[in-house]
Amino acid sequence: MILVTGASGFVGGHVARALVRAGAPVRVLLRAASSTAAIDDLLGKVEIVRGDLTDAASLRAAVAGCRQLYHVAADYRLWTRDPREMYLSNVAGTTNLLDAAADAGVSRIVYTSTVGCMGWPADGRPTNEGFPVSEAEMSGHYKLSKFRAEQVALDRAKRGVPVVIVNPTTPVGERDVKPTPTGKIIVEFLAGRMPAYLDTGLNFVDVRAVADGHLLAAEHGRVGERYLLGDRNMDFSEMLQVLAKISGRRAPTVRIPYAVAYAFAALDTAVAGITGKEPRAPLEGVKLARHKMFVDSDKAQRELGYQPGDVEAALRRAVEWFQLL
């Protein structure tokens, strides 16, 4: 049996789907209130158990009898009124789950981190897994909580727990049900609510390739190592041009200076702290755009046999999926 956490989310759902395609027996851990919309095509093909990362007893029951664990679940928000919830899920929850898996004798664990935990060269060169990074470089609660969770995974690997870490970049594709912050950008573009853009850059990757990369990490990854799962480095304006070509909508041509975006996001986020209504432009998201998050995925390709997909095809699938909603 293989346990997948986070299957109600974008990447986790695709990991569960990839495992089912491979013929593996799959158990998914969902919270009591979690929807199964992301895996509605898998109902009847996977075992569903209910539990919570903050409930250690439920985690021990979930990993019982499992030989592999894919820990994909995370509290992925760029704004929350109460940041403590994020640390409870991402840091304490990861600690609870990895310790439960170690006690249960799980033979391989793949922990899903994020590209945000990488260090970034000052000259704008693409980063890789070996570039130095520290906690002080983590801006915002999401990045900081994921960095601390990654440190938990690295610590457990040093103690002999068979953990391999993958760091997806910016996945795109179908079934982004919640949606993720990247999915929200696509939704806003399709709705014609994006009159301008911020000059930044990201590494985009087909979510299906990311899911396959998880399976390859379980098979070929070295314990305690990190593997970037990415594909195409693109300026944000280039990604919008691709969306325009796919959808027939016009891409925005007005570029917002970073200082203006920062000031607006700071005000918007401050107001959200008072009203409790999610800001349209979270300050943490603008901080992430401070530098172009370009990466080099050669290590995953070399050691895992990882093969990136087709980003434009993935964006087309995302557009078609969102248009059906």
PDB file of C-alpha atoms in Angstrom:
ATOM      1  CA  MET A   1       0.000   0.000   0.000  1.00  0.00           C
ATOM      2  CA  ILE A   2       1.150   3.552  -0.804  1.00  0.00           C
ATOM      3  CA  LEU A   3      -0.114   6.557   1.156  1.00  0.00           C
ATOM      4  CA  VAL A   4      -0.567   9.956  -0.493  1.00  0.00           C
ATOM      5  CA  THR A   5      -1.336  13.086   1.501  1.00  0.00           C
ATOM      6  CA  GLY A   6      -2.749  16.164  -0.180  1.00  0.00           C
ATOM      7  CA  ALA A   7      -4.665  14.293  -2.871  1.00  0.00           C
ATOM      8  CA  SER A   8      -7.480  16.836  -2.597  1.00  0.00           C
ATOM      9  CA  GLY A   9      -5.046  19.410  -3.987  1.00  0.00           C
ATOM     10  CA  PHE A  10      -3.489  20.066  -7.378  1.00  0.00           C
ATOM     11  CA  VAL A  11      -0.138  18.242  -7.249  1.00  0.00           C
ATOM     12  CA  GLY A  12      -1.279  15.585  -4.764  1.00  0.00           C
ATOM     13  CA  GLY A  13      -4.221  14.617  -6.940  1.00  0.00           C
ATOM     14  CA  HIS A  14      -1.929  14.140  -9.914  1.00  0.00           C
ATOM     15  CA  VAL A  15       0.513  12.083  -7.846  1.00  0.00           C
ATOM     16  CA  ALA A  16      -2.325   9.773  -6.783  1.00  0.00           C
ATOM     17  CA  ARG A  17      -3.442   9.544 -10.418  1.00  0.00           C
ATOM     18  CA  ALA A  18       0.089   8.652 -11.601  1.00  0.00           C
ATOM     19  CA  LEU A  19       0.339   5.901  -8.985  1.00  0.00           C
ATOM     20  CA  VAL A  20      -3.019   4.418  -9.993  1.00  0.00           C
ATOM     21  CA  ARG A  21      -1.915   4.448 -13.651  1.00  0.00           C
ATOM     22  CA  ALA A  22       1.201   2.562 -12.578  1.00  0.00           C
ATOM     23  CA  GLY A  23      -0.981  -0.124 -10.991  1.00  0.00           C
ATOM     24  CA  ALA A  24      -0.074   0.657  -7.389  1.00  0.00           C
ATOM     25  CA  PRO A  25      -2.495   0.188  -4.483  1.00  0.00           C
ATOM     26  CA  VAL A  26      -3.148   3.723  -3.240  1.00  0.00           C
ATOM     27  CA  ARG A  27      -4.506   5.082   0.022  1.00  0.00           C
ATOM     28  CA  VAL A  28      -5.179   8.826   0.283  1.00  0.00           C
ATOM     29  CA  LEU A  29      -5.349  10.804   3.508  1.00  0.00           C
ATOM     30  CA  LEU A  30      -7.994  13.516   3.473  1.00  0.00           C
ATOM     31  CA  ARG A  31      -9.242  15.793   6.208  1.00  0.00           C
ATOM     32  CA  ALA A  32     -12.836  15.290   7.302  1.00  0.00           C
ATOM     33  CA  ALA A  33     -13.964  18.411   5.455  1.00  0.00           C
ATOM     34  CA  SER A  34     -11.841  17.895   2.321  1.00  0.00           C
ATOM     35  CA  SER A  35     -13.544  17.621  -1.052  1.00  0.00           C
ATOM     36  CA  THR A  36     -12.759  14.762  -3.434  1.00  0.00           C
ATOM     37  CA  ALA A  37     -13.279  16.937  -6.532  1.00  0.00           C
ATOM     38  CA  ALA A  38      -9.584  16.727  -7.470  1.00  0.00           C
ATOM     39  CA  ILE A  39      -9.756  12.931  -7.604  1.00  0.00           C
ATOM     40  CA  ASP A  40     -13.352  12.299  -8.636  1.00  0.00           C
ATOM     41  CA  ASP A  41     -12.063  10.077 -11.444  1.00  0.00           C
ATOM     42  CA  LEU A  42     -10.225   7.923  -8.882  1.00  0.00           C
ATOM     43  CA  LEU A  43     -13.142   7.206  -6.558  1.00  0.00           C
ATOM     44  CA  GLY A  44     -13.443   3.452  -6.203  1.00  0.00           C
ATOM     45  CA  LYS A  45      -9.815   3.038  -7.298  1.00  0.00           C
ATOM     46  CA  VAL A  46      -8.182   4.403  -4.144  1.00  0.00           C
ATOM     47  CA  GLU A  47      -8.778   3.835  -0.463  1.00  0.00           C
ATOM     48  CA  ILE A  48      -9.780   7.013   1.377  1.00  0.00           C
ATOM     49  CA  VAL A  49      -8.919   7.478   5.043  1.00  0.00           C
ATOM     50  CA  ARG A  50      -9.812  10.555   7.035  1.00  0.00           C
ATOM     51  CA  GLY A  51      -7.334  12.266   9.313  1.00  0.00           C
ATOM     52  CA  ASP A  52      -5.379  15.428   9.919  1.00  0.00           C
ATOM     53  CA  LEU A  53      -1.697  16.325   9.992  1.00  0.00           C
ATOM     54  CA  THR A  54      -2.206  17.816  13.444  1.00  0.00           C
ATOM     55  CA  ASP A  55      -3.743  14.558  14.745  1.00  0.00           C
ATOM     56  CA  ALA A  56      -0.860  12.152  15.390  1.00  0.00           C
ATOM     57  CA  ALA A  57      -3.146   9.195  16.101  1.00  0.00           C
ATOM     58  CA  SER A  58      -4.879   9.534  12.734  1.00  0.00           C
ATOM     59  CA  LEU A  59      -1.481   9.603  11.002  1.00  0.00           C
ATOM     60  CA  ARG A  60      -0.334   6.420  12.694  1.00  0.00           C
ATOM     61  CA  ALA A  61      -3.495   4.703  11.477  1.00  0.00           C
ATOM     62  CA  ALA A  62      -3.027   6.098   7.956  1.00  0.00           C
ATOM     63  CA  VAL A  63       0.555   4.841   7.500  1.00  0.00           C
ATOM     64  CA  ALA A  64      -0.095   1.404   9.003  1.00  0.00           C
ATOM     65  CA  GLY A  65       0.783  -1.267   6.451  1.00  0.00           C
ATOM     66  CA  CYS A  66       2.220   1.206   3.914  1.00  0.00           C
ATOM     67  CA  ARG A  67       5.555   0.653   2.182  1.00  0.00           C
ATOM     68  CA  GLN A  68       5.750   4.131   0.627  1.00  0.00           C
ATOM     69  CA  LEU A  69       4.574   7.607   1.549  1.00  0.00           C
ATOM     70  CA  TYR A  70       4.178  10.671  -0.671  1.00  0.00           C
ATOM     71  CA  HIS A  71       3.728  13.650   1.616  1.00  0.00           C
ATOM     72  CA  VAL A  72       2.322  16.270  -0.748  1.00  0.00           C
ATOM     73  CA  ALA A  73      -0.137  18.009   1.577  1.00  0.00           C
ATOM     74  CA  ALA A  74       0.606  21.601   2.545  1.00  0.00           C
ATOM     75  CA  ASP A  75      -1.170  24.746   3.585  1.00  0.00           C
ATOM     76  CA  TYR A  76      -0.401  26.709   0.404  1.00  0.00           C
ATOM     77  CA  ARG A  77      -1.710  30.220   0.830  1.00  0.00           C
ATOM     78  CA  LEU A  78       0.006  33.525   0.226  1.00  0.00           C
ATOM     79  CA  TRP A  79      -2.195  35.175   2.855  1.00  0.00           C
ATOM     80  CA  THR A  80      -3.820  33.987   6.045  1.00  0.00           C
ATOM     81  CA  ARG A  81      -5.264  35.961   8.918  1.00  0.00           C
ATOM     82  CA  ASP A  82      -3.768  33.491  11.396  1.00  0.00           C
ATOM     83  CA  PRO A  83      -0.279  32.307  10.312  1.00  0.00           C
ATOM     84  CA  ARG A  84      -0.159  29.818  13.183  1.00  0.00           C
ATOM     85  CA  GLU A  85      -2.419  27.506  11.182  1.00  0.00           C
ATOM     86  CA  MET A  86       0.197  27.336   8.431  1.00  0.00           C
ATOM     87  CA  TYR A  87       3.001  26.365  10.816  1.00  0.00           C
ATOM     88  CA  LEU A  88       0.811  23.760  12.502  1.00  0.00           C
ATOM     89  CA  SER A  89       0.082  22.057   9.167  1.00  0.00           C
ATOM     90  CA  ASN A  90       3.354  22.529   7.346  1.00  0.00           C
ATOM     91  CA  VAL A  91       5.907  22.148  10.136  1.00  0.00           C
ATOM     92  CA  ALA A  92       4.295  20.310  13.043  1.00  0.00           C
ATOM     93  CA  GLY A  93       2.197  18.218  10.644  1.00  0.00           C
ATOM     94  CA  THR A  94       5.231  17.149   8.636  1.00  0.00           C
ATOM     95  CA  THR A  95       7.056  16.245  11.849  1.00  0.00           C
ATOM     96  CA  ASN A  96       4.095  14.159  13.040  1.00  0.00           C
ATOM     97  CA  LEU A  97       3.767  12.337   9.733  1.00  0.00           C
ATOM     98  CA  LEU A  98       7.445  11.568   9.149  1.00  0.00           C
ATOM     99  CA  ASP A  99       7.818  10.250  12.677  1.00  0.00           C
ATOM    100  CA  ALA A 100       4.700   8.086  12.296  1.00  0.00           C
ATOM    101  CA  ALA A 101       6.037   6.730   8.991  1.00  0.00           C
ATOM    102  CA  ALA A 102       9.438   5.981  10.521  1.00  0.00           C
ATOM    103  CA  ASP A 103       7.813   4.122  13.423  1.00  0.00           C
ATOM    104  CA  ALA A 104       5.678   2.143  10.940  1.00  0.00           C
ATOM    105  CA  GLY A 105       8.745   1.048   8.958  1.00  0.00           C
ATOM    106  CA  VAL A 106       7.804   2.811   5.699  1.00  0.00           C
ATOM    107  CA  SER A 107      10.631   2.009   3.272  1.00  0.00           C
ATOM    108  CA  ARG A 108      10.551   5.163   1.125  1.00  0.00           C
ATOM    109  CA  ILE A 109       9.176   8.653   1.731  1.00  0.00           C
ATOM    110  CA  VAL A 110       8.939  11.419  -0.854  1.00  0.00           C
ATOM    111  CA  TYR A 111       8.445  14.827   0.730  1.00  0.00           C
ATOM    112  CA  THR A 112       7.089  17.614  -1.493  1.00  0.00           C
ATOM    113  CA  SER A 113       8.809  20.897  -0.737  1.00  0.00           C
ATOM    114  CA  THR A 114       8.797  23.972  -2.989  1.00  0.00           C
ATOM    115  CA  VAL A 115      11.067  25.989  -5.247  1.00  0.00           C
ATOM    116  CA  GLY A 116      10.613  28.806  -2.733  1.00  0.00           C
ATOM    117  CA  CYS A 117      13.025  27.026  -0.386  1.00  0.00           C
ATOM    118  CA  MET A 118      15.924  27.532  -2.789  1.00  0.00           C
ATOM    119  CA  GLY A 119      18.630  30.185  -2.587  1.00  0.00           C
ATOM    120  CA  TRP A 120      18.909  32.676  -5.454  1.00  0.00           C
ATOM    121  CA  PRO A 121      22.067  34.016  -7.152  1.00  0.00           C
ATOM    122  CA  ALA A 122      22.270  37.800  -6.947  1.00  0.00           C
ATOM    123  CA  ASP A 123      23.142  38.056 -10.639  1.00  0.00           C
ATOM    124  CA  GLY A 124      19.874  36.422 -11.759  1.00  0.00           C
ATOM    125  CA  ARG A 125      21.369  33.142 -12.954  1.00  0.00           C
ATOM    126  CA  PRO A 126      19.111  30.053 -12.646  1.00  0.00           C
ATOM    127  CA  THR A 127      19.488  28.431  -9.256  1.00  0.00           C
ATOM    128  CA  ASN A 128      20.006  24.772  -8.425  1.00  0.00           C
ATOM    129  CA  GLU A 129      19.851  22.483  -5.406  1.00  0.00           C
ATOM    130  CA  GLY A 130      23.436  23.265  -4.344  1.00  0.00           C
ATOM    131  CA  PHE A 131      23.105  27.028  -4.051  1.00  0.00           C
ATOM    132  CA  PRO A 132      23.392  28.121  -0.389  1.00  0.00           C
ATOM    133  CA  VAL A 133      20.265  29.283   1.399  1.00  0.00           C
ATOM    134  CA  SER A 134      19.251  30.250   4.932  1.00  0.00           C
ATOM    135  CA  GLU A 135      16.056  30.796   6.878  1.00  0.00           C
ATOM    136  CA  ALA A 136      16.706  34.541   6.842  1.00  0.00           C
ATOM    137  CA  GLU A 137      16.017  34.544   3.080  1.00  0.00           C
ATOM    138  CA  MET A 138      12.486  33.218   3.499  1.00  0.00           C
ATOM    139  CA  SER A 139       9.972  36.026   2.965  1.00  0.00           C
ATOM    140  CA  GLY A 140       6.457  35.387   4.224  1.00  0.00           C
ATOM    141  CA  HIS A 141       4.865  32.659   6.280  1.00  0.00           C
ATOM    142  CA  TYR A 142       4.333  30.153   3.477  1.00  0.00           C
ATOM    143  CA  LYS A 143       7.994  30.088   2.430  1.00  0.00           C
ATOM    144  CA  LEU A 144       9.222  30.119   6.021  1.00  0.00           C
ATOM    145  CA  SER A 145       6.908  27.306   7.107  1.00  0.00           C
ATOM    146  CA  LYS A 146       7.901  25.172   4.109  1.00  0.00           C
ATOM    147  CA  PHE A 147      11.600  25.872   4.709  1.00  0.00           C
ATOM    148  CA  ARG A 148      11.274  24.725   8.311  1.00  0.00           C
ATOM    149  CA  ALA A 149       9.356  21.636   7.194  1.00  0.00           C
ATOM    150  CA  GLU A 150      12.113  20.866   4.689  1.00  0.00           C
ATOM    151  CA  GLN A 151      14.652  21.122   7.513  1.00  0.00           C
ATOM    152  CA  VAL A 152      12.598  18.556   9.445  1.00  0.00           C
ATOM    153  CA  ALA A 153      12.759  16.225   6.436  1.00  0.00           C
ATOM    154  CA  LEU A 154      16.524  16.707   6.084  1.00  0.00           C
ATOM    155  CA  ASP A 155      17.000  16.098   9.805  1.00  0.00           C
ATOM    156  CA  ARG A 156      15.013  12.860   9.671  1.00  0.00           C
ATOM    157  CA  ALA A 157      17.037  11.717   6.649  1.00  0.00           C
ATOM    158  CA  LYS A 158      20.251  12.258   8.634  1.00  0.00           C
ATOM    159  CA  ARG A 159      18.760  10.036  11.348  1.00  0.00           C
ATOM    160  CA  GLY A 160      18.213   7.246   8.826  1.00  0.00           C
ATOM    161  CA  VAL A 161      14.590   7.858   7.839  1.00  0.00           C
ATOM    162  CA  PRO A 162      14.388   7.134   4.067  1.00  0.00           C
ATOM    163  CA  VAL A 163      13.252  10.613   2.942  1.00  0.00           C
ATOM    164  CA  VAL A 164      13.817  12.064  -0.536  1.00  0.00           C
ATOM    165  CA  ILE A 165      12.811  15.684  -1.184  1.00  0.00           C
ATOM    166  CA  VAL A 166      11.350  17.104  -4.385  1.00  0.00           C
ATOM    167  CA  ASN A 167      10.996  20.834  -5.063  1.00  0.00           C
ATOM    168  CA  PRO A 168       8.416  21.526  -7.789  1.00  0.00           C
ATOM    169  CA  THR A 169       8.612  24.917  -9.467  1.00  0.00           C
ATOM    170  CA  THR A 170       5.325  26.369 -10.809  1.00  0.00           C
ATOM    171  CA  PRO A 171       3.037  23.522 -11.936  1.00  0.00           C
ATOM    172  CA  VAL A 172       0.289  24.215 -14.459  1.00  0.00           C
ATOM    173  CA  GLY A 173      -2.370  21.988 -15.944  1.00  0.00           C
ATOM    174  CA  GLU A 174      -5.875  20.674 -15.416  1.00  0.00           C
ATOM    175  CA  ARG A 175      -7.709  19.932 -12.147  1.00  0.00           C
ATOM    176  CA  ASP A 176      -6.374  22.881 -10.170  1.00  0.00           C
ATOM    177  CA  VAL A 177      -9.566  22.738  -8.172  1.00  0.00           C
ATOM    178  CA  LYS A 178      -9.035  25.245  -5.351  1.00  0.00           C
ATOM    179  CA  PRO A 179      -7.212  26.873  -7.318  1.00  0.00           C
ATOM    180  CA  THR A 180      -3.556  27.486  -6.430  1.00  0.00           C
ATOM    181  CA  PRO A 181      -2.162  31.038  -6.608  1.00  0.00           C
ATOM    182  CA  THR A 182      -0.912  30.232 -10.122  1.00  0.00           C
ATOM    183  CA  GLY A 183      -4.314  28.894 -11.081  1.00  0.00           C
ATOM    184  CA  LYS A 184      -5.898  32.105  -9.784  1.00  0.00           C
ATOM    185  CA  ILE A 185      -3.694  34.077 -12.181  1.00  0.00           C
ATOM    186  CA  ILE A 186      -5.036  32.028 -15.094  1.00  0.00           C
ATOM    187  CA  VAL A 187      -8.615  32.496 -13.863  1.00  0.00           C
ATOM    188  CA  GLU A 188      -8.120  36.257 -13.578  1.00  0.00           C
ATOM    189  CA  PHE A 189      -6.619  36.413 -17.069  1.00  0.00           C
ATOM    190  CA  LEU A 190      -9.493  34.453 -18.616  1.00  0.00           C
ATOM    191  CA  ALA A 191     -12.004  36.690 -16.848  1.00  0.00           C
ATOM    192  CA  GLY A 192     -10.364  39.812 -18.270  1.00  0.00           C
ATOM    193  CA  ARG A 193      -9.404  41.053 -14.804  1.00  0.00           C
ATOM    194  CA  MET A 194      -5.697  41.536 -15.486  1.00  0.00           C
ATOM    195  CA  PRO A 195      -5.147  45.026 -16.927  1.00  0.00           C
ATOM    196  CA  ALA A 196      -1.422  45.058 -16.081  1.00  0.00           C
ATOM    197  CA  TYR A 197       1.385  42.729 -15.034  1.00  0.00           C
ATOM    198  CA  LEU A 198       4.454  42.697 -12.808  1.00  0.00           C
ATOM    199  CA  ASP A 199       7.841  42.261 -14.453  1.00  0.00           C
ATOM    200  CA  THR A 200       9.052  38.981 -13.005  1.00  0.00           C
ATOM    201  CA  GLY A 201       9.825  35.460 -14.136  1.00  0.00           C
ATOM    202  CA  LEU A 202       9.033  31.912 -13.077  1.00  0.00           C
ATOM    203  CA  ASN A 203       9.901  28.380 -14.037  1.00  0.00           C
ATOM    204  CA  PHE A 204       6.731  26.693 -15.299  1.00  0.00           C
ATOM    205  CA  VAL A 205       6.240  22.936 -15.511  1.00  0.00           C
ATOM    206  CA  ASP A 206       3.518  20.509 -16.568  1.00  0.00           C
ATOM    207  CA  VAL A 207       1.868  19.157 -13.414  1.00  0.00           C
ATOM    208  CA  ARG A 208       1.844  15.681 -14.966  1.00  0.00           C
ATOM    209  CA  ALA A 209       5.644  15.799 -15.259  1.00  0.00           C
ATOM    210  CA  VAL A 210       5.832  16.867 -11.615  1.00  0.00           C
ATOM    211  CA  ALA A 211       3.702  13.868 -10.601  1.00  0.00           C
ATOM    212  CA  ASP A 212       5.885  11.504 -12.620  1.00  0.00           C
ATOM    213  CA  GLY A 213       8.930  13.122 -10.996  1.00  0.00           C
ATOM    214  CA  HIS A 214       7.603  12.124  -7.586  1.00  0.00           C
ATOM    215  CA  LEU A 215       7.453   8.477  -8.642  1.00  0.00           C
ATOM    216  CA  LEU A 216      10.951   8.666 -10.101  1.00  0.00           C
ATOM    217  CA  ALA A 217      12.223  10.181  -6.852  1.00  0.00           C
ATOM    218  CA  ALA A 218      10.798   7.237  -4.924  1.00  0.00           C
ATOM    219  CA  GLU A 219      12.530   4.796  -7.262  1.00  0.00           C
ATOM    220  CA  HIS A 220      15.864   6.490  -7.926  1.00  0.00           C
ATOM    221  CA  GLY A 221      16.280   9.391  -5.484  1.00  0.00           C
ATOM    222  CA  ARG A 222      19.059   9.454  -2.924  1.00  0.00           C
ATOM    223  CA  VAL A 223      17.983   9.741   0.709  1.00  0.00           C
ATOM    224  CA  GLY A 224      18.468  13.259   2.041  1.00  0.00           C
ATOM    225  CA  GLU A 225      18.815  14.836  -1.417  1.00  0.00           C
ATOM    226  CA  ARG A 226      16.670  17.577  -2.957  1.00  0.00           C
ATOM    227  CA  TYR A 227      15.503  17.497  -6.580  1.00  0.00           C
ATOM    228  CA  LEU A 228      14.088  20.468  -8.471  1.00  0.00           C
ATOM    229  CA  LEU A 229      11.189  19.431 -10.693  1.00  0.00           C
ATOM    230  CA  GLY A 230      10.874  22.196 -13.267  1.00  0.00           C
ATOM    231  CA  ASP A 231      10.960  22.878 -16.967  1.00  0.00           C
ATOM    232  CA  ARG A 232      10.781  26.228 -18.740  1.00  0.00           C
ATOM    233  CA  ASN A 233      12.089  29.537 -17.437  1.00  0.00           C
ATOM    234  CA  MET A 234       9.676  32.221 -18.660  1.00  0.00           C
ATOM    235  CA  ASP A 235       9.227  35.918 -18.081  1.00  0.00           C
ATOM    236  CA  PHE A 236       5.730  36.519 -16.749  1.00  0.00           C
ATOM    237  CA  SER A 237       4.901  38.525 -19.855  1.00  0.00           C
ATOM    238  CA  GLU A 238       5.841  35.538 -22.025  1.00  0.00           C
ATOM    239  CA  MET A 239       3.494  33.270 -20.071  1.00  0.00           C
ATOM    240  CA  LEU A 240       0.677  35.791 -20.555  1.00  0.00           C
ATOM    241  CA  GLN A 241       1.365  35.841 -24.293  1.00  0.00           C
ATOM    242  CA  VAL A 242       0.999  32.053 -24.360  1.00  0.00           C
ATOM    243  CA  LEU A 243      -2.316  32.325 -22.511  1.00  0.00           C
ATOM    244  CA  ALA A 244      -3.430  34.958 -25.021  1.00  0.00           C
ATOM    245  CA  LYS A 245      -2.590  32.683 -27.937  1.00  0.00           C
ATOM    246  CA  ILE A 246      -4.493  29.793 -26.365  1.00  0.00           C
ATOM    247  CA  SER A 247      -7.568  31.714 -25.237  1.00  0.00           C
ATOM    248  CA  GLY A 248      -7.866  34.425 -27.878  1.00  0.00           C
ATOM    249  CA  ARG A 249      -7.826  37.115 -25.180  1.00  0.00           C
ATOM    250  CA  ARG A 250      -5.436  40.048 -25.318  1.00  0.00           C
ATOM    251  CA  ALA A 251      -2.474  39.995 -22.967  1.00  0.00           C
ATOM    252  CA  PRO A 252      -1.957  43.121 -20.842  1.00  0.00           C
ATOM    253  CA  THR A 253       0.724  45.481 -22.108  1.00  0.00           C
ATOM    254  CA  VAL A 254       1.037  47.744 -19.062  1.00  0.00           C
ATOM    255  CA  ARG A 255       3.925  46.794 -16.791  1.00  0.00           C
ATOM    256  CA  ILE A 256       3.647  47.686 -13.102  1.00  0.00           C
ATOM    257  CA  PRO A 257       6.870  48.857 -11.387  1.00  0.00           C
ATOM    258  CA  TYR A 258       7.792  46.670  -8.417  1.00  0.00           C
ATOM    259  CA  ALA A 259       7.648  49.611  -5.965  1.00  0.00           C
ATOM    260  CA  VAL A 260       4.078  50.427  -7.023  1.00  0.00           C
ATOM    261  CA  ALA A 261       3.005  46.772  -6.742  1.00  0.00           C
ATOM    262  CA  TYR A 262       4.627  46.517  -3.310  1.00  0.00           C
ATOM    263  CA  ALA A 263       2.878  49.631  -2.017  1.00  0.00           C
ATOM    264  CA  PHE A 264      -0.526  48.486  -3.291  1.00  0.00           C
ATOM    265  CA  ALA A 265      -0.053  44.960  -1.892  1.00  0.00           C
ATOM    266  CA  ALA A 266       1.046  46.296   1.490  1.00  0.00           C
ATOM    267  CA  LEU A 267      -2.113  48.397   1.732  1.00  0.00           C
ATOM    268  CA  ASP A 268      -4.352  45.618   0.380  1.00  0.00           C
ATOM    269  CA  THR A 269      -2.899  43.101   2.841  1.00  0.00           C
ATOM    270  CA  ALA A 270      -3.237  45.520   5.772  1.00  0.00           C
ATOM    271  CA  VAL A 271      -6.911  46.039   4.946  1.00  0.00           C
ATOM    272  CA  ALA A 272      -7.374  42.255   4.723  1.00  0.00           C
ATOM    273  CA  GLY A 273      -5.984  41.927   8.232  1.00  0.00           C
ATOM    274  CA  ILE A 274      -8.818  44.136   9.433  1.00  0.00           C
ATOM    275  CA  THR A 275     -11.686  42.830   7.300  1.00  0.00           C
ATOM    276  CA  GLY A 276     -10.663  39.172   7.089  1.00  0.00           C
ATOM    277  CA  LYS A 277     -11.311  39.234   3.348  1.00  0.00           C
ATOM    278  CA  GLU A 278      -8.493  37.749   1.260  1.00  0.00           C
ATOM    279  CA  PRO A 279      -6.485  40.455  -0.541  1.00  0.00           C
ATOM    280  CA  ARG A 280      -6.440  40.506  -4.339  1.00  0.00           C
ATOM    281  CA  ALA A 281      -2.698  41.182  -4.221  1.00  0.00           C
ATOM    282  CA  PRO A 282      -1.140  39.476  -1.161  1.00  0.00           C
ATOM    283  CA  LEU A 283       2.092  41.141  -0.083  1.00  0.00           C
ATOM    284  CA  GLU A 284       3.797  37.742   0.153  1.00  0.00           C
ATOM    285  CA  GLY A 285       3.045  37.117  -3.515  1.00  0.00           C
ATOM    286  CA  VAL A 286       4.602  40.434  -4.534  1.00  0.00           C
ATOM    287  CA  LYS A 287       7.677  39.677  -2.428  1.00  0.00           C
ATOM    288  CA  LEU A 288       8.052  36.378  -4.288  1.00  0.00           C
ATOM    289  CA  ALA A 289       8.164  38.369  -7.534  1.00  0.00           C
ATOM    290  CA  ARG A 290      11.104  40.439  -6.321  1.00  0.00           C
ATOM    291  CA  HIS A 291      13.474  38.355  -8.441  1.00  0.00           C
ATOM    292  CA  LYS A 292      13.022  35.987 -11.344  1.00  0.00           C
ATOM    293  CA  MET A 293      12.727  32.452  -9.977  1.00  0.00           C
ATOM    294  CA  PHE A 294      14.583  30.670 -12.766  1.00  0.00           C
ATOM    295  CA  VAL A 295      15.994  27.210 -12.076  1.00  0.00           C
ATOM    296  CA  ASP A 296      18.093  24.406 -13.496  1.00  0.00           C
ATOM    297  CA  SER A 297      16.551  20.914 -13.237  1.00  0.00           C
ATOM    298  CA  ASP A 298      19.561  19.014 -14.566  1.00  0.00           C
ATOM    299  CA  LYS A 299      20.078  17.085 -11.318  1.00  0.00           C
ATOM    300  CA  ALA A 300      16.598  15.523 -11.463  1.00  0.00           C
ATOM    301  CA  GLN A 301      17.038  14.680 -15.141  1.00  0.00           C
ATOM    302  CA  ARG A 302      20.469  13.167 -14.541  1.00  0.00           C
ATOM    303  CA  GLU A 303      19.810  11.197 -11.338  1.00  0.00           C
ATOM    304  CA  LEU A 304      16.098  10.387 -11.577  1.00  0.00           C
ATOM    305  CA  GLY A 305      15.525  10.150 -15.316  1.00  0.00           C
ATOM    306  CA  TYR A 306      13.060  13.025 -14.952  1.00  0.00           C
ATOM    307  CA  GLN A 307      11.590  14.295 -18.233  1.00  0.00           C
ATOM    308  CA  PRO A 308       9.863  17.695 -18.270  1.00  0.00           C
ATOM    309  CA  GLY A 309       6.631  17.870 -20.230  1.00  0.00           C
ATOM    310  CA  ASP A 310       5.264  20.494 -22.612  1.00  0.00           C
ATOM    311  CA  VAL A 311       4.446  23.719 -20.744  1.00  0.00           C
ATOM    312  CA  GLU A 312       2.311  25.201 -23.520  1.00  0.00           C
ATOM    313  CA  ALA A 313       0.274  21.997 -23.750  1.00  0.00           C
ATOM    314  CA  ALA A 314      -0.174  22.075 -19.966  1.00  0.00           C
ATOM    315  CA  LEU A 315      -1.323  25.697 -20.081  1.00  0.00           C
ATOM    316  CA  ARG A 316      -3.787  24.759 -22.817  1.00  0.00           C
ATOM    317  CA  ARG A 317      -5.193  21.968 -20.635  1.00  0.00           C
ATOM    318  CA  ALA A 318      -5.461  24.435 -17.737  1.00  0.00           C
ATOM    319  CA  VAL A 319      -7.335  26.975 -19.860  1.00  0.00           C
ATOM    320  CA  GLU A 320      -9.720  24.354 -21.225  1.00  0.00           C
ATOM    321  CA  TRP A 321     -10.376  22.992 -17.727  1.00  0.00           C
ATOM    322  CA  PHE A 322     -11.039  26.400 -16.164  1.00  0.00           C
ATOM    323  CA  GLN A 323     -13.309  27.380 -19.068  1.00  0.00           C
ATOM    324  CA  LEU A 324     -15.511  24.361 -18.344  1.00  0.00           C
ATOM    325  CA  LEU A 325     -16.142  25.427 -14.738  1.00  0.00           C
TER     326      LEU A 325
END
